[in-house]
Amino acid sequence: MGGIIIKSERDMEGMRAACRLAALTLYESAKLIEPGITTDDINTFVHDFTVARGAVPAPLNYRGYPKSVCTSVNEVICHGIPGPRVLKDGDIINVDVTSILDGWHGDVSATFYVGTPSETARRLVEVTRECLRRGIAAVNPRARLGDIGAVIASHAESHGFSVVRDFVGHGIGRSFHEAPQVLHFGKPGRGQRLQKGMTFTIEPMINEGDWRSLVLDDNWTAVTADGRLSAQFEHTIAVTATGAEILTAFPGPLLHSEVFP
Ligand code: MF3
Ligand code: CO
Ligand code: CO
């Protein structure tokens, strides 16, 4: 079955705990977001919060990645490295948290508004949120991977946006990235059939303009080739007998994304 690792009910308890921690970490980090903070402030919070709970931030030293979280601002598609960059009013920022707890990985991300977004930024972010929702809604044991990609691309493209091709969702478990690859575009009825006990991420990256990406000289930061905005949302899900269980569900609405103070 293409090397996909099916999780037992006992494995699933491990996944639930790791994913619950990742979701809580992202939920709490949202409270920091405002003009004037740096992306390093988010990194410090995520690192300390994770370690204080007996977990490990998966990004740190992963294939040489230097920080504990990814922070991707505006034209950055993914894998933005936290640093001294100061967030300013009107920015959008994706924060991508991956926690390892008792050997299991939980991977979750969301895009936040820094202050007041432009009309375009708001439309892009809300379409991307809806892409993830629709992708998750397409999951059940009779569906195939292509069904997920198809609903995501069709929603994004119906709004004049494009789907990033070069980065995809992934199986997840005792490893950060396992089989299968979960493309955010595709044909209905094609690809691997889903099965109860599969755990994978769905993490559409949607661009305001062209889908093409470039990686900066730091070998991590992926940006839009045309310099226009990109947004992303990610959940880790499990295939159940009837649909999907969102393992990284948040404990409440996300500040600066789903709700505003
Ligand atoms: N969290 C990212 C994902 O969703 C992967 C980040 S790899 C890192 O797959 F090294 F940059 F952290
Ligand atoms: Co992921
Ligand atoms: Co992630």
mmCIF file of C-alpha atoms and ligand atoms in Angstrom:
data_model
loop_
_atom_site.group_PDB
_atom_site.id
_atom_site.type_symbol
_atom_site.label_atom_id
_atom_site.label_comp_id
_atom_site.label_asym_id
_atom_site.label_seq_id
_atom_site.Cartn_x
_atom_site.Cartn_y
_atom_site.Cartn_z
ATOM 1 C CA MET A 1 0.000 0.000 0.000
ATOM 2 C CA GLY A 2 2.754 2.423 -0.960
ATOM 3 C CA GLY A 3 4.485 2.192 2.408
ATOM 4 C CA ILE A 4 1.618 3.808 4.305
ATOM 5 C CA ILE A 5 1.685 2.934 8.003
ATOM 6 C CA ILE A 6 -1.788 2.127 9.389
ATOM 7 C CA LYS A 7 -2.151 3.150 13.029
ATOM 8 C CA SER A 8 -3.713 0.872 15.636
ATOM 9 C CA GLU A 9 -6.143 2.232 18.209
ATOM 10 C CA ARG A 10 -3.252 2.340 20.671
ATOM 11 C CA ASP A 11 -1.071 4.258 18.183
ATOM 12 C CA MET A 12 -3.972 6.623 17.679
ATOM 13 C CA GLU A 13 -3.964 7.520 21.383
ATOM 14 C CA GLY A 14 -0.318 8.582 20.983
ATOM 15 C CA MET A 15 -1.185 10.631 17.896
ATOM 16 C CA ARG A 16 -4.123 12.284 19.675
ATOM 17 C CA ALA A 17 -1.921 13.425 22.563
ATOM 18 C CA ALA A 18 0.850 14.810 20.319
ATOM 19 C CA CYS A 19 -1.643 16.523 18.040
ATOM 20 C CA ARG A 20 -3.579 17.997 20.976
ATOM 21 C CA LEU A 21 -0.345 19.548 22.260
ATOM 22 C CA ALA A 22 0.573 20.965 18.826
ATOM 23 C CA ALA A 23 -2.900 22.491 18.493
ATOM 24 C CA LEU A 24 -2.772 23.982 21.997
ATOM 25 C CA THR A 25 0.676 25.434 21.295
ATOM 26 C CA LEU A 26 -0.536 27.126 18.105
ATOM 27 C CA TYR A 27 -3.739 28.282 19.823
ATOM 28 C CA GLU A 28 -1.710 29.935 22.620
ATOM 29 C CA SER A 29 0.902 31.418 20.274
ATOM 30 C CA ALA A 30 -1.908 33.230 18.433
ATOM 31 C CA LYS A 31 -2.289 35.477 21.484
ATOM 32 C CA LEU A 32 1.158 36.998 20.834
ATOM 33 C CA ILE A 33 0.397 38.187 17.343
ATOM 34 C CA GLU A 34 0.290 41.959 16.951
ATOM 35 C CA PRO A 35 2.258 44.672 15.134
ATOM 36 C CA GLY A 36 5.697 45.153 16.733
ATOM 37 C CA ILE A 37 6.528 41.570 17.740
ATOM 38 C CA THR A 38 9.233 39.650 15.915
ATOM 39 C CA THR A 39 9.019 36.175 14.434
ATOM 40 C CA ASP A 40 11.716 35.217 16.959
ATOM 41 C CA ASP A 41 9.233 36.063 19.738
ATOM 42 C CA ILE A 42 6.921 33.385 18.316
ATOM 43 C CA ASN A 43 9.826 30.924 18.127
ATOM 44 C CA THR A 44 10.764 31.527 21.761
ATOM 45 C CA PHE A 45 7.180 31.021 22.894
ATOM 46 C CA VAL A 46 6.681 27.806 20.892
ATOM 47 C CA HIS A 47 10.028 26.387 21.981
ATOM 48 C CA ASP A 48 9.524 27.068 25.690
ATOM 49 C CA PHE A 49 5.856 25.994 25.718
ATOM 50 C CA THR A 50 6.730 22.699 24.014
ATOM 51 C CA VAL A 51 9.716 21.834 26.177
ATOM 52 C CA ALA A 52 7.814 22.738 29.365
ATOM 53 C CA ARG A 53 5.294 20.010 28.478
ATOM 54 C CA GLY A 54 7.896 17.290 28.023
ATOM 55 C CA ALA A 55 7.733 17.443 24.244
ATOM 56 C CA VAL A 56 10.217 18.288 21.492
ATOM 57 C CA PRO A 57 9.731 20.883 18.730
ATOM 58 C CA ALA A 58 10.106 18.716 15.614
ATOM 59 C CA PRO A 59 11.492 21.442 13.311
ATOM 60 C CA LEU A 60 14.572 22.111 15.465
ATOM 61 C CA ASN A 61 17.560 20.471 13.708
ATOM 62 C CA TYR A 62 15.224 18.646 11.297
ATOM 63 C CA ARG A 63 17.405 18.258 8.172
ATOM 64 C CA GLY A 64 19.399 21.223 9.490
ATOM 65 C CA TYR A 65 16.438 23.544 10.115
ATOM 66 C CA PRO A 66 17.669 26.023 12.755
ATOM 67 C CA LYS A 67 14.492 26.965 14.708
ATOM 68 C CA SER A 68 11.540 25.420 16.573
ATOM 69 C CA VAL A 69 8.676 26.679 14.397
ATOM 70 C CA CYS A 70 8.095 27.992 10.877
ATOM 71 C CA THR A 71 6.848 31.584 10.499
ATOM 72 C CA SER A 72 5.911 32.522 6.941
ATOM 73 C CA VAL A 73 5.021 36.164 6.320
ATOM 74 C CA ASN A 74 3.178 37.562 3.248
ATOM 75 C CA GLU A 75 4.954 36.269 0.092
ATOM 76 C CA VAL A 76 6.616 33.446 2.047
ATOM 77 C CA ILE A 77 4.802 30.210 1.166
ATOM 78 C CA CYS A 78 6.277 27.997 3.897
ATOM 79 C CA HIS A 79 9.402 27.195 5.959
ATOM 80 C CA GLY A 80 10.023 30.829 6.901
ATOM 81 C CA ILE A 81 12.772 30.915 9.540
ATOM 82 C CA PRO A 82 12.034 33.015 12.651
ATOM 83 C CA GLY A 83 14.386 35.962 13.152
ATOM 84 C CA PRO A 84 14.471 39.686 13.929
ATOM 85 C CA ARG A 85 11.761 40.564 11.376
ATOM 86 C CA VAL A 86 9.159 42.824 13.010
ATOM 87 C CA LEU A 87 5.507 42.179 12.120
ATOM 88 C CA LYS A 88 3.652 45.218 10.833
ATOM 89 C CA ASP A 89 0.017 46.185 10.440
ATOM 90 C CA GLY A 90 -1.486 44.469 7.389
ATOM 91 C CA ASP A 91 0.912 41.491 7.303
ATOM 92 C CA ILE A 92 -0.362 37.937 7.208
ATOM 93 C CA ILE A 93 1.670 35.224 8.906
ATOM 94 C CA ASN A 94 1.439 31.452 8.886
ATOM 95 C CA VAL A 95 2.684 29.800 12.065
ATOM 96 C CA ASP A 96 3.434 26.075 11.608
ATOM 97 C CA VAL A 97 3.890 24.036 14.790
ATOM 98 C CA THR A 98 5.019 20.409 14.908
ATOM 99 C CA SER A 99 5.346 18.723 18.310
ATOM 100 C CA ILE A 100 6.850 15.346 19.174
ATOM 101 C CA LEU A 101 5.277 13.817 22.280
ATOM 102 C CA ASP A 102 6.188 10.269 23.376
ATOM 103 C CA GLY A 103 7.595 9.677 19.893
ATOM 104 C CA TRP A 104 4.446 10.756 18.010
ATOM 105 C CA HIS A 105 4.196 13.833 15.771
ATOM 106 C CA GLY A 106 1.404 16.414 15.574
ATOM 107 C CA ASP A 107 1.584 19.006 12.766
ATOM 108 C CA VAL A 108 -0.709 22.036 12.506
ATOM 109 C CA SER A 109 -0.601 25.528 11.073
ATOM 110 C CA ALA A 110 -2.784 28.581 10.564
ATOM 111 C CA THR A 111 -2.515 31.990 8.968
ATOM 112 C CA PHE A 112 -3.089 35.033 11.170
ATOM 113 C CA TYR A 113 -3.849 38.676 10.487
ATOM 114 C CA VAL A 114 -1.433 41.225 11.939
ATOM 115 C CA GLY A 115 -3.642 44.220 12.671
ATOM 116 C CA THR A 116 -6.034 45.026 9.828
ATOM 117 C CA PRO A 117 -5.693 43.062 6.569
ATOM 118 C CA SER A 118 -6.189 44.359 3.042
ATOM 119 C CA GLU A 119 -9.305 43.172 1.230
ATOM 120 C CA THR A 120 -7.150 40.861 -0.919
ATOM 121 C CA ALA A 121 -5.298 39.370 2.042
ATOM 122 C CA ARG A 122 -8.562 38.660 3.797
ATOM 123 C CA ARG A 123 -10.069 36.984 0.738
ATOM 124 C CA LEU A 124 -6.969 34.835 0.190
ATOM 125 C CA VAL A 125 -6.788 33.731 3.814
ATOM 126 C CA GLU A 126 -10.493 32.891 4.037
ATOM 127 C CA VAL A 127 -10.462 30.970 0.740
ATOM 128 C CA THR A 128 -7.435 29.003 2.004
ATOM 129 C CA ARG A 129 -9.180 28.206 5.303
ATOM 130 C CA GLU A 130 -12.155 26.937 3.288
ATOM 131 C CA CYS A 131 -9.837 24.866 1.043
ATOM 132 C CA LEU A 132 -8.612 22.962 4.098
ATOM 133 C CA ARG A 133 -12.180 22.531 5.384
ATOM 134 C CA ARG A 134 -13.307 21.097 2.045
ATOM 135 C CA GLY A 135 -10.243 18.857 1.786
ATOM 136 C CA ILE A 136 -10.992 17.373 5.205
ATOM 137 C CA ALA A 137 -14.675 16.962 4.290
ATOM 138 C CA ALA A 138 -13.608 14.839 1.288
ATOM 139 C CA VAL A 139 -11.917 12.258 3.560
ATOM 140 C CA ASN A 140 -13.613 8.883 4.122
ATOM 141 C CA PRO A 141 -12.628 5.242 3.565
ATOM 142 C CA ARG A 142 -14.251 5.139 0.107
ATOM 143 C CA ALA A 143 -12.449 8.271 -1.142
ATOM 144 C CA ARG A 144 -9.061 8.476 -2.839
ATOM 145 C CA LEU A 145 -6.240 10.982 -2.379
ATOM 146 C CA GLY A 146 -7.149 12.639 -5.689
ATOM 147 C CA ASP A 147 -10.583 13.541 -4.308
ATOM 148 C CA ILE A 148 -8.927 15.697 -1.626
ATOM 149 C CA GLY A 149 -6.705 17.565 -4.068
ATOM 150 C CA ALA A 150 -9.522 18.081 -6.527
ATOM 151 C CA VAL A 151 -11.877 19.832 -4.101
ATOM 152 C CA ILE A 152 -9.061 22.050 -2.814
ATOM 153 C CA ALA A 153 -7.873 23.177 -6.259
ATOM 154 C CA SER A 154 -11.370 23.708 -7.538
ATOM 155 C CA HIS A 155 -12.241 26.018 -4.635
ATOM 156 C CA ALA A 156 -8.983 28.001 -4.860
ATOM 157 C CA GLU A 157 -9.139 28.385 -8.624
ATOM 158 C CA SER A 158 -12.819 29.389 -8.590
ATOM 159 C CA HIS A 159 -11.641 32.477 -6.676
ATOM 160 C CA GLY A 160 -8.823 33.200 -9.142
ATOM 161 C CA PHE A 161 -6.085 31.887 -6.830
ATOM 162 C CA SER A 162 -3.531 29.134 -7.508
ATOM 163 C CA VAL A 163 -2.391 26.011 -5.651
ATOM 164 C CA VAL A 164 1.300 25.593 -4.765
ATOM 165 C CA ARG A 165 2.640 22.437 -6.482
ATOM 166 C CA ASP A 166 6.076 22.087 -4.894
ATOM 167 C CA PHE A 167 5.000 21.432 -1.287
ATOM 168 C CA VAL A 168 2.434 18.836 -0.256
ATOM 169 C CA GLY A 169 0.754 17.234 2.739
ATOM 170 C CA HIS A 170 2.167 13.986 4.113
ATOM 171 C CA GLY A 171 1.625 10.911 6.190
ATOM 172 C CA ILE A 172 2.691 11.444 9.796
ATOM 173 C CA GLY A 173 3.218 9.285 12.872
ATOM 174 C CA ARG A 174 6.443 8.214 14.510
ATOM 175 C CA SER A 175 8.064 10.088 11.600
ATOM 176 C CA PHE A 176 7.503 13.756 10.712
ATOM 177 C CA HIS A 177 7.034 12.931 7.041
ATOM 178 C CA GLU A 178 5.766 9.493 5.950
ATOM 179 C CA ALA A 179 3.964 8.142 2.899
ATOM 180 C CA PRO A 180 1.709 9.140 1.281
ATOM 181 C CA GLN A 181 2.240 12.534 -0.310
ATOM 182 C CA VAL A 182 -1.023 14.470 -0.176
ATOM 183 C CA LEU A 183 -1.237 16.738 -3.215
ATOM 184 C CA HIS A 184 -3.509 19.781 -3.008
ATOM 185 C CA PHE A 185 -4.598 19.329 -6.632
ATOM 186 C CA GLY A 186 -5.609 16.232 -8.565
ATOM 187 C CA LYS A 187 -8.332 14.261 -10.220
ATOM 188 C CA PRO A 188 -11.379 12.838 -8.438
ATOM 189 C CA GLY A 189 -11.307 9.037 -8.172
ATOM 190 C CA ARG A 190 -7.529 8.862 -8.730
ATOM 191 C CA GLY A 191 -4.674 7.950 -6.431
ATOM 192 C CA GLN A 192 -4.360 5.851 -3.301
ATOM 193 C CA ARG A 193 -7.633 4.747 -1.712
ATOM 194 C CA LEU A 194 -8.025 5.957 1.887
ATOM 195 C CA GLN A 195 -8.308 3.480 4.737
ATOM 196 C CA LYS A 196 -9.285 3.651 8.408
ATOM 197 C CA GLY A 197 -6.166 4.182 10.544
ATOM 198 C CA MET A 198 -4.269 6.324 8.048
ATOM 199 C CA THR A 199 -2.944 9.571 9.556
ATOM 200 C CA PHE A 200 -1.832 12.397 7.328
ATOM 201 C CA THR A 201 -1.758 16.162 7.015
ATOM 202 C CA ILE A 202 -3.705 18.315 4.605
ATOM 203 C CA GLU A 203 -1.962 21.683 4.292
ATOM 204 C CA PRO A 204 -2.955 23.668 1.225
ATOM 205 C CA MET A 205 -0.736 26.620 0.301
ATOM 206 C CA ILE A 206 -2.732 28.997 -1.891
ATOM 207 C CA ASN A 207 -1.203 31.896 -3.846
ATOM 208 C CA GLU A 208 -2.772 35.195 -4.758
ATOM 209 C CA GLY A 209 -1.020 35.045 -8.148
ATOM 210 C CA ASP A 210 1.022 32.358 -9.891
ATOM 211 C CA TRP A 211 1.653 28.971 -8.174
ATOM 212 C CA ARG A 212 5.394 28.977 -8.848
ATOM 213 C CA SER A 213 7.802 29.081 -5.902
ATOM 214 C CA LEU A 214 11.466 29.832 -5.278
ATOM 215 C CA VAL A 215 13.652 28.806 -2.356
ATOM 216 C CA LEU A 216 15.891 31.532 -0.915
ATOM 217 C CA ASP A 217 19.642 31.173 -0.352
ATOM 218 C CA ASP A 218 19.019 29.979 3.217
ATOM 219 C CA ASN A 219 17.809 26.752 1.501
ATOM 220 C CA TRP A 220 14.523 26.806 3.468
ATOM 221 C CA THR A 221 12.408 29.924 2.899
ATOM 222 C CA ALA A 222 9.995 29.240 0.022
ATOM 223 C CA VAL A 223 8.526 32.374 -1.548
ATOM 224 C CA THR A 224 6.136 33.089 -4.400
ATOM 225 C CA ALA A 225 8.081 33.634 -7.630
ATOM 226 C CA ASP A 226 5.911 36.688 -8.397
ATOM 227 C CA GLY A 227 6.223 38.224 -4.915
ATOM 228 C CA ARG A 228 2.472 38.163 -4.278
ATOM 229 C CA LEU A 229 0.790 36.794 -1.145
ATOM 230 C CA SER A 230 0.502 33.153 -0.072
ATOM 231 C CA ALA A 231 -1.602 31.637 2.733
ATOM 232 C CA GLN A 232 -1.737 28.196 4.359
ATOM 233 C CA PHE A 233 -3.730 26.152 6.855
ATOM 234 C CA GLU A 234 -2.822 22.660 8.052
ATOM 235 C CA HIS A 235 -4.387 19.938 10.161
ATOM 236 C CA THR A 236 -3.293 16.413 11.015
ATOM 237 C CA ILE A 237 -6.231 14.068 10.466
ATOM 238 C CA ALA A 238 -7.034 10.383 10.906
ATOM 239 C CA VAL A 239 -9.235 8.428 8.515
ATOM 240 C CA THR A 240 -12.125 6.885 10.489
ATOM 241 C CA ALA A 241 -14.812 4.361 9.486
ATOM 242 C CA THR A 242 -17.080 7.204 8.379
ATOM 243 C CA GLY A 243 -14.906 10.254 7.637
ATOM 244 C CA ALA A 244 -12.047 12.160 9.235
ATOM 245 C CA GLU A 245 -11.078 12.903 12.823
ATOM 246 C CA ILE A 246 -9.257 16.236 13.097
ATOM 247 C CA LEU A 247 -6.487 15.299 15.511
ATOM 248 C CA THR A 248 -5.186 18.897 15.742
ATOM 249 C CA ALA A 249 -8.566 20.544 16.457
ATOM 250 C CA PHE A 250 -8.157 23.756 18.487
ATOM 251 C CA PRO A 251 -9.590 24.190 21.989
ATOM 252 C CA GLY A 252 -11.481 27.283 20.772
ATOM 253 C CA PRO A 253 -11.600 29.862 17.973
ATOM 254 C CA LEU A 254 -8.150 31.159 16.946
ATOM 255 C CA LEU A 255 -7.399 34.732 17.932
ATOM 256 C CA HIS A 256 -6.345 37.031 15.051
ATOM 257 C CA SER A 257 -7.606 34.471 12.555
ATOM 258 C CA GLU A 258 -11.104 33.218 13.388
ATOM 259 C CA VAL A 259 -11.885 35.825 16.049
ATOM 260 C CA PHE A 260 -10.725 39.375 16.772
ATOM 261 C CA PRO A 261 -10.336 41.079 20.118
HETATM 262 N N1 MF3 B 1 5.694 21.669 9.387
HETATM 263 C C1 MF3 B 1 6.075 21.573 8.009
HETATM 264 C C2 MF3 B 1 5.072 20.657 7.362
HETATM 265 O O1 MF3 B 1 3.935 20.936 7.481
HETATM 266 C C3 MF3 B 1 7.459 21.053 7.818
HETATM 267 C C4 MF3 B 1 8.472 21.957 8.339
HETATM 268 S S1 MF3 B 1 10.016 21.262 8.102
HETATM 269 C C5 MF3 B 1 10.997 22.337 8.952
HETATM 270 O O2 MF3 B 1 5.345 19.631 6.805
HETATM 271 F F1 MF3 B 1 12.169 21.787 9.036
HETATM 272 F F2 MF3 B 1 11.017 23.481 8.306
HETATM 273 F F3 MF3 B 1 10.490 22.550 10.131
HETATM 274 CO CO CO B 2 2.955 19.143 7.521
HETATM 275 CO CO CO B 3 3.411 21.803 9.338
#
